[in-house]
PDB file of C-alpha atoms in Angstrom:
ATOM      1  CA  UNK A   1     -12.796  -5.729  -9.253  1.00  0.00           C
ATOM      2  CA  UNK A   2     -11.990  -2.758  -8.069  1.00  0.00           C
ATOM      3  CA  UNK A   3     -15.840  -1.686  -8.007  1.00  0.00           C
ATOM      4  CA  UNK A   4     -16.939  -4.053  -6.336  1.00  0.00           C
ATOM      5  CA  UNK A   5     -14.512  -3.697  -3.398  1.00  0.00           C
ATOM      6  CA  UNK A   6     -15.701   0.159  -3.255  1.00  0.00           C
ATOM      7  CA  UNK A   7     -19.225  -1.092  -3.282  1.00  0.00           C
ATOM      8  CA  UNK A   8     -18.781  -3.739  -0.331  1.00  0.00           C
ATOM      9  CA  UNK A   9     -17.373  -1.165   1.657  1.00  0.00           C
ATOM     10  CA  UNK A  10     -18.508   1.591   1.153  1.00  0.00           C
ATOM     11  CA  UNK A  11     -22.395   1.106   2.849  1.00  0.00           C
ATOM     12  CA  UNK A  12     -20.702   0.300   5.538  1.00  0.00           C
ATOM     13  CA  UNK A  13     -18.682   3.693   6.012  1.00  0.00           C
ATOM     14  CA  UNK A  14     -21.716   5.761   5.050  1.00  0.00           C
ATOM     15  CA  UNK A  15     -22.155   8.109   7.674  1.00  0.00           C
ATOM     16  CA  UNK A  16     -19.433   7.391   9.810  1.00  0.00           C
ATOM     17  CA  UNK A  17     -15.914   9.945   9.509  1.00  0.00           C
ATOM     18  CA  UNK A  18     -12.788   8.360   8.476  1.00  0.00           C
ATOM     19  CA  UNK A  19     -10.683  10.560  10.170  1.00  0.00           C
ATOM     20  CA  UNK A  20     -11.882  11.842  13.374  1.00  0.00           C
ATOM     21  CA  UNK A  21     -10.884  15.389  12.366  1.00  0.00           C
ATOM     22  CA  UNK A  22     -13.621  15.402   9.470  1.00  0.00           C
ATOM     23  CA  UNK A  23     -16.621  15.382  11.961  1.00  0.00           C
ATOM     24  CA  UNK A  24     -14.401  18.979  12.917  1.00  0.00           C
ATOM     25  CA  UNK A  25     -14.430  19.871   9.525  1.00  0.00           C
ATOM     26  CA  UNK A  26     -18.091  19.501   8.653  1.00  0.00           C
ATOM     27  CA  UNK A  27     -19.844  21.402  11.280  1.00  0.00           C
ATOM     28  CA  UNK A  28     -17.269  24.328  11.641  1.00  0.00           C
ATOM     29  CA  UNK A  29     -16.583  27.430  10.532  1.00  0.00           C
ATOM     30  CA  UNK A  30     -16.361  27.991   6.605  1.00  0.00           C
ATOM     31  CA  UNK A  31     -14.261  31.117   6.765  1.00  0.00           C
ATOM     32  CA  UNK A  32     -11.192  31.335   5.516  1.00  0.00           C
ATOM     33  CA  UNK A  33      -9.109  31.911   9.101  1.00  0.00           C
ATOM     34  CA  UNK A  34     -11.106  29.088   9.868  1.00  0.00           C
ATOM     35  CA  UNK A  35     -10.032  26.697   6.953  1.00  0.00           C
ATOM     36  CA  UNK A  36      -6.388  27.926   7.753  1.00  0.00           C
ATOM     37  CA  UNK A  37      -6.856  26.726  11.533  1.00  0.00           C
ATOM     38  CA  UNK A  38      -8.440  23.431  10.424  1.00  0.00           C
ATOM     39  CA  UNK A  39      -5.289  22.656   7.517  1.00  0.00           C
ATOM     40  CA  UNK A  40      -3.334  23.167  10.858  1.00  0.00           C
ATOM     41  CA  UNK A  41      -5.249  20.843  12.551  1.00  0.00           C
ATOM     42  CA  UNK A  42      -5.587  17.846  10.125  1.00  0.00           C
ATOM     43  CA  UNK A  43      -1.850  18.267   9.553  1.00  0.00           C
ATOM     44  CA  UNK A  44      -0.678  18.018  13.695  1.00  0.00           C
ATOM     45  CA  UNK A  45      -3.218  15.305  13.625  1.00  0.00           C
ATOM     46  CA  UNK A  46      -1.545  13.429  10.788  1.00  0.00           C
ATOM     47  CA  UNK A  47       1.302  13.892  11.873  1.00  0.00           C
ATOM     48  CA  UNK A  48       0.333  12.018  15.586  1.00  0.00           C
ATOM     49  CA  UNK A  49      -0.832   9.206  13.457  1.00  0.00           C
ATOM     50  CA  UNK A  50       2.305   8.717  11.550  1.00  0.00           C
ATOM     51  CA  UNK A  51       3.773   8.456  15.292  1.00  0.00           C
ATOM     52  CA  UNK A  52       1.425   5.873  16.341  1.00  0.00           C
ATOM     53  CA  UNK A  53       2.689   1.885  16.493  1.00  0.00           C
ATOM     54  CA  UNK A  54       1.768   0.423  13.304  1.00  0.00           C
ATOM     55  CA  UNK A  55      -0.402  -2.203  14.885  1.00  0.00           C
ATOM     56  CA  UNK A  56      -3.163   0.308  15.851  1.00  0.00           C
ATOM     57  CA  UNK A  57      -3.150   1.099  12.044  1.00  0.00           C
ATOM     58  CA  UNK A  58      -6.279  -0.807  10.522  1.00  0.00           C
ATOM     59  CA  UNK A  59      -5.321  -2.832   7.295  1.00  0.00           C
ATOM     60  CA  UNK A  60      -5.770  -0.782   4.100  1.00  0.00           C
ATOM     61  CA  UNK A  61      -7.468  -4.367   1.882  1.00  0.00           C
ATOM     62  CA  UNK A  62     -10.201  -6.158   3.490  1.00  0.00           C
ATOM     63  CA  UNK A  63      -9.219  -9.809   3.848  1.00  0.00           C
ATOM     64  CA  UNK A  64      -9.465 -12.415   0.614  1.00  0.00           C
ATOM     65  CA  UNK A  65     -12.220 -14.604   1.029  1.00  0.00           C
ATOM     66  CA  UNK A  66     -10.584 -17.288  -0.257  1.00  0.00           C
ATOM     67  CA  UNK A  67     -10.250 -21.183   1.065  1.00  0.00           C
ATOM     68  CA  UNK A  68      -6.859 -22.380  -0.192  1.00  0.00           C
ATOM     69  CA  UNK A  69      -7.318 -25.773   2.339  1.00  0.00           C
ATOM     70  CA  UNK A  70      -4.435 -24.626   4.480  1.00  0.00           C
ATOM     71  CA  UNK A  71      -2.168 -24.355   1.506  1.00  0.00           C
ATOM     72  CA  UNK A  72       0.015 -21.044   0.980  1.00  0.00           C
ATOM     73  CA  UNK A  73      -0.589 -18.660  -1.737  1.00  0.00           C
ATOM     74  CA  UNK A  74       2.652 -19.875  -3.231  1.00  0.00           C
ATOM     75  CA  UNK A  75       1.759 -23.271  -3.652  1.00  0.00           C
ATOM     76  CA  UNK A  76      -1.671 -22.317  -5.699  1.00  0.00           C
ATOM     77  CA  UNK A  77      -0.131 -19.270  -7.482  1.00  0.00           C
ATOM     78  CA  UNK A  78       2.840 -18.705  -9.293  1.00  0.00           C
ATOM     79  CA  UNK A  79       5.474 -16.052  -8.407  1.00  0.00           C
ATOM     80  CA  UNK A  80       3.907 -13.491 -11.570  1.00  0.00           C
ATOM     81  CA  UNK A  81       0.649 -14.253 -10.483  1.00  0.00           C
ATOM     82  CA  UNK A  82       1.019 -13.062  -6.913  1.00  0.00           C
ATOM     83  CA  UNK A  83       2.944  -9.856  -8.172  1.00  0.00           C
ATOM     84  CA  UNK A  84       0.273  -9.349 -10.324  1.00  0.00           C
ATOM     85  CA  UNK A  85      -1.792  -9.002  -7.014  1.00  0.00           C
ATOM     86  CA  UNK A  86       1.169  -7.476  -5.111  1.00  0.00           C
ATOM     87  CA  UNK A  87       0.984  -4.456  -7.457  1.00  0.00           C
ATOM     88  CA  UNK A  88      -2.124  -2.868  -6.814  1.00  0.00           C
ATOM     89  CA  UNK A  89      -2.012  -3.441  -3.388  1.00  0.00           C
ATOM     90  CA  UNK A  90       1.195  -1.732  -3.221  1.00  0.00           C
ATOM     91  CA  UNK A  91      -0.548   0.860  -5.447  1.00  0.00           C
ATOM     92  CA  UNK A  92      -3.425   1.140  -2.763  1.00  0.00           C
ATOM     93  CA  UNK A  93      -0.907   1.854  -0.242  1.00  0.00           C
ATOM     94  CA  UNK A  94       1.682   4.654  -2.523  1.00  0.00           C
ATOM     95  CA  UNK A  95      -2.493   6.188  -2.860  1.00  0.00           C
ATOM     96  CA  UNK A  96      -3.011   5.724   0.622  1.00  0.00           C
ATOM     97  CA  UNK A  97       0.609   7.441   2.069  1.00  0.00           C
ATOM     98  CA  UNK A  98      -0.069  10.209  -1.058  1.00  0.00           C
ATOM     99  CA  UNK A  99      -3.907  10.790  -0.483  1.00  0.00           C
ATOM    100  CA  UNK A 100      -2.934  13.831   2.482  1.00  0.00           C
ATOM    101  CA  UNK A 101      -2.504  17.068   2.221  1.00  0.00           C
ATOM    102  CA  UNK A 102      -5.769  17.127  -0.109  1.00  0.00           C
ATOM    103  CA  UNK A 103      -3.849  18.522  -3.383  1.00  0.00           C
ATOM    104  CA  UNK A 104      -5.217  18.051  -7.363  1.00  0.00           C
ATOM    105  CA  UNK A 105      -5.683  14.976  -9.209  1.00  0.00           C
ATOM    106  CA  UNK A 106      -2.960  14.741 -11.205  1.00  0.00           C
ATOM    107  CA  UNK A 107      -0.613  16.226  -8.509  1.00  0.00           C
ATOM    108  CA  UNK A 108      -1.563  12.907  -6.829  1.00  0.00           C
ATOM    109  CA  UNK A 109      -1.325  10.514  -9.889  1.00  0.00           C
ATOM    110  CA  UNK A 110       2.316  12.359 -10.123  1.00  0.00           C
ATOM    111  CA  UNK A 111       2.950  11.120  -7.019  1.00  0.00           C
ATOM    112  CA  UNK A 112       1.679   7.925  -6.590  1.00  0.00           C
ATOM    113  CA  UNK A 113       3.773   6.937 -10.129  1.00  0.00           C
ATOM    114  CA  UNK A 114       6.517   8.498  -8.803  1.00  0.00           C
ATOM    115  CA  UNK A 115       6.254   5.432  -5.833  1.00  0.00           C
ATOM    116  CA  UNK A 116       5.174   3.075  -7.823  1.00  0.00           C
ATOM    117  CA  UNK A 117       8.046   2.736 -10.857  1.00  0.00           C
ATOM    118  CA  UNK A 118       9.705  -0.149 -10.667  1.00  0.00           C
ATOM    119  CA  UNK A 119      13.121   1.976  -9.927  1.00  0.00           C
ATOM    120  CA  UNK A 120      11.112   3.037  -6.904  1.00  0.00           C
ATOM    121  CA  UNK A 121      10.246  -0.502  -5.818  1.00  0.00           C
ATOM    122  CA  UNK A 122      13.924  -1.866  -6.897  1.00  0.00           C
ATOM    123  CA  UNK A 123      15.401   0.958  -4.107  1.00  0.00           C
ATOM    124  CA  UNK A 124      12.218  -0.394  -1.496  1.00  0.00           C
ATOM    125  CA  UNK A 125      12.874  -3.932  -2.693  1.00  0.00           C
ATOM    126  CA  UNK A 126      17.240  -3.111  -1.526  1.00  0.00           C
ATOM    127  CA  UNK A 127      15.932  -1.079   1.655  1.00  0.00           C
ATOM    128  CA  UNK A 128      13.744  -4.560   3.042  1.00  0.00           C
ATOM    129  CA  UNK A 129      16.743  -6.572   2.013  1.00  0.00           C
ATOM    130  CA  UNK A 130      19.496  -4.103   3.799  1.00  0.00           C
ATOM    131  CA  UNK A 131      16.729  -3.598   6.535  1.00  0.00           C
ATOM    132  CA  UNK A 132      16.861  -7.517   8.101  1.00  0.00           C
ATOM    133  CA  UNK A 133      13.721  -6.644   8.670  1.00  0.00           C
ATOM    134  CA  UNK A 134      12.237 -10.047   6.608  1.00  0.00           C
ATOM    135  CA  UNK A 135      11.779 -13.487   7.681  1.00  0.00           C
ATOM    136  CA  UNK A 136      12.932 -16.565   6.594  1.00  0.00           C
ATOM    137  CA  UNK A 137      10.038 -17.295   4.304  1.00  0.00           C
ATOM    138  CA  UNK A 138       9.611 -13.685   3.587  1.00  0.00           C
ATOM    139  CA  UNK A 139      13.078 -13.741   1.939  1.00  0.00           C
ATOM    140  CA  UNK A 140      12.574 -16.910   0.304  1.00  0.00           C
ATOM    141  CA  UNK A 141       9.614 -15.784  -1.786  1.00  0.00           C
ATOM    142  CA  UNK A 142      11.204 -12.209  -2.153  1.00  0.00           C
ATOM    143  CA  UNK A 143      13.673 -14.505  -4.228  1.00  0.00           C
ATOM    144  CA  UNK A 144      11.484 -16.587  -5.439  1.00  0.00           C
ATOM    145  CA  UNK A 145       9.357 -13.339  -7.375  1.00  0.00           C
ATOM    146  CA  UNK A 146      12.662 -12.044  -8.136  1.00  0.00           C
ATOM    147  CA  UNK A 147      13.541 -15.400 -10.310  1.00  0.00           C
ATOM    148  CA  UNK A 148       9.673 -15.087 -11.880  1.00  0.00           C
ATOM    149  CA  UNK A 149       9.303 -15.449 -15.629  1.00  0.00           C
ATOM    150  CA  UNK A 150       8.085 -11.960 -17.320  1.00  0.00           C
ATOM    151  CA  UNK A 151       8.232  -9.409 -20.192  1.00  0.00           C
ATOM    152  CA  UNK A 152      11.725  -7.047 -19.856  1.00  0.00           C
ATOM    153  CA  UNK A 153       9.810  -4.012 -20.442  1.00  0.00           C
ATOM    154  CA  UNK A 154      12.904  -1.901 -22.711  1.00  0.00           C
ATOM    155  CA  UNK A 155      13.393   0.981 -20.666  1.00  0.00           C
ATOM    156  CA  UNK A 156      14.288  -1.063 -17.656  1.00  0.00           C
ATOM    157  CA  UNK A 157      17.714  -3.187 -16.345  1.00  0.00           C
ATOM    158  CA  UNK A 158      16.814  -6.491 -15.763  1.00  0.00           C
ATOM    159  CA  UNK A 159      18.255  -6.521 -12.063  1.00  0.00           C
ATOM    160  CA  UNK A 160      15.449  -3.299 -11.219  1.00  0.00           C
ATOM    161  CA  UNK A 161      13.068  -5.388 -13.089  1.00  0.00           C
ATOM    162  CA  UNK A 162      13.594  -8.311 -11.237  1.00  0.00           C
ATOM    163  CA  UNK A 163      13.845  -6.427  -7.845  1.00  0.00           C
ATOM    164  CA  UNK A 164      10.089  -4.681  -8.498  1.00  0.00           C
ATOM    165  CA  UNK A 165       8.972  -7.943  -9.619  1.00  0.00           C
ATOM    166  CA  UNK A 166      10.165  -9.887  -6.109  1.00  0.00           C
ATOM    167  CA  UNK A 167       8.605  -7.178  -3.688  1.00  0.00           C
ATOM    168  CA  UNK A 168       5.464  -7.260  -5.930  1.00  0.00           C
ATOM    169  CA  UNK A 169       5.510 -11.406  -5.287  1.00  0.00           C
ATOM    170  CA  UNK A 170       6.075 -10.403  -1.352  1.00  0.00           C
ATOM    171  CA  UNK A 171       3.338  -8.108  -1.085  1.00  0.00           C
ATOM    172  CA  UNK A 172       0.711 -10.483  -3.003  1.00  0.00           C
ATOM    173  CA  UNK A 173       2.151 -13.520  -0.909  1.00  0.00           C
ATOM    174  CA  UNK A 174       1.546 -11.124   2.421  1.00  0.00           C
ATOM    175  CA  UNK A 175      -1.909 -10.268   1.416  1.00  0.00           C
ATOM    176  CA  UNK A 176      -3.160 -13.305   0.234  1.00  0.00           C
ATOM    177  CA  UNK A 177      -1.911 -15.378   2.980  1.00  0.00           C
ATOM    178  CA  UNK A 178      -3.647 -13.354   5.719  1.00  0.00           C
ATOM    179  CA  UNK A 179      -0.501 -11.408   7.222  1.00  0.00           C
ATOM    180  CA  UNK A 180      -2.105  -8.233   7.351  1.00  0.00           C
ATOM    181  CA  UNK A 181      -0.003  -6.658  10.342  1.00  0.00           C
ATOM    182  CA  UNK A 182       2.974  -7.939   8.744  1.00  0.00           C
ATOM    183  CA  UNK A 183       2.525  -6.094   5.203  1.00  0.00           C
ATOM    184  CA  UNK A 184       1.683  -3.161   7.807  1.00  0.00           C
ATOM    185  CA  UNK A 185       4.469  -3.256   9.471  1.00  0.00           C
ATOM    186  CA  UNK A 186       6.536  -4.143   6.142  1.00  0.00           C
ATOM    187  CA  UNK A 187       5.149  -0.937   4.505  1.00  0.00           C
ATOM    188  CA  UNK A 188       5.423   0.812   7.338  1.00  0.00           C
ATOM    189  CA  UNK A 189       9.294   0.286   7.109  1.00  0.00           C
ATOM    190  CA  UNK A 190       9.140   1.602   3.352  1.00  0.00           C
ATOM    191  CA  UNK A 191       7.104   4.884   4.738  1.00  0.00           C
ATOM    192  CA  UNK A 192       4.129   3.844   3.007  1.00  0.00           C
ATOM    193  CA  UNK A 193       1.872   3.442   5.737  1.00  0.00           C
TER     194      UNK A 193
END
């Protein structure tokens, strides 16, 4: 799946910069005060757009083409189902938030695990509860993914378990039902946007 995603958007991002500070990058100098001045210079630049309202931040999944005849997500999937969704596209954003400064490959897979454990998304999964930050319905299907039938995997408590499981539900249930400002502004509040 994963593939074809790449593939559907990728021809449409050929040519164009991502970040406005690549264009800079490209057709400058190669030297090495030069590199140093241009690290500098993605960096402040990041660091304006972690500043910036989360609304003027583009969603990081294109929409599901899907026609669920104006039912919710959570009355065509169960609560596993949806966190089975809600995990990579929590993944795609830990990738996302851990993708700058450029570092190695597996300094980034280090990284990215190290927000995605499910002791990681237990703490996130306290910090939205604590935060007040969720809706009515956002809560109810938090709890809802929390109750979800699964595997204990045996290195795990069942409460963190549970916990990962919920925010996993959340995030599918945000995605698939077209809330993309919302899961913006959701991981947003767990610094992963």
């Amino acid at each position: 799946m994963e593939s074809c995603v790449v593939r559907s958007v990728l021809p449409a991002l050929r040519g164009q910069c991502i970040h406005p500070f690549v264009a800079d990058i490209r057709s400058s100098d190669k030297s090495a005060p030069g590199r140093a001045i241009h690290a500098e210079r993605w960096r402040a630049n990041c660091r304006a757009g972690d500043q910036q309202s989360t609304q003027s931040v583009p969603s990081v999944l294109p929409a599901p083409q899907l026609d669920l005849g104006g039912k919710e997500p959570n009355k065509s999937w169960n609560a596993s189902s949806l966190a089975f969704l809600g995990d990579s596209v929590y993944e795609l954003y830990a990738r996302r938030r851990c993708f700058h400064p450029p570092k190695s490959a597996a300094k980034y897979r280090e990284a990215v695990i190290q927000m995605v454990r499910a002791e990681a998304q237990s703490a996130a999964c306290a910090k939205l509860s604590a935060s007040g930050i969720l809706t009515e319905a956002e809560a109810e299907v938090l709890r809802w993914g929390k109750n979800a039938p699964g595997t204990l995997p045996k290195r795990l408590e069942r409460a963190v378990y549970r916990d990962a499981t919920g925010l996993e539900a959340l995030v599918g249930y945000l995605y698939m039902s077209g809330y993309h400002e919302r899961l913006n502004t959701i991981m947003a509040t767990l610094d992963l946007l």
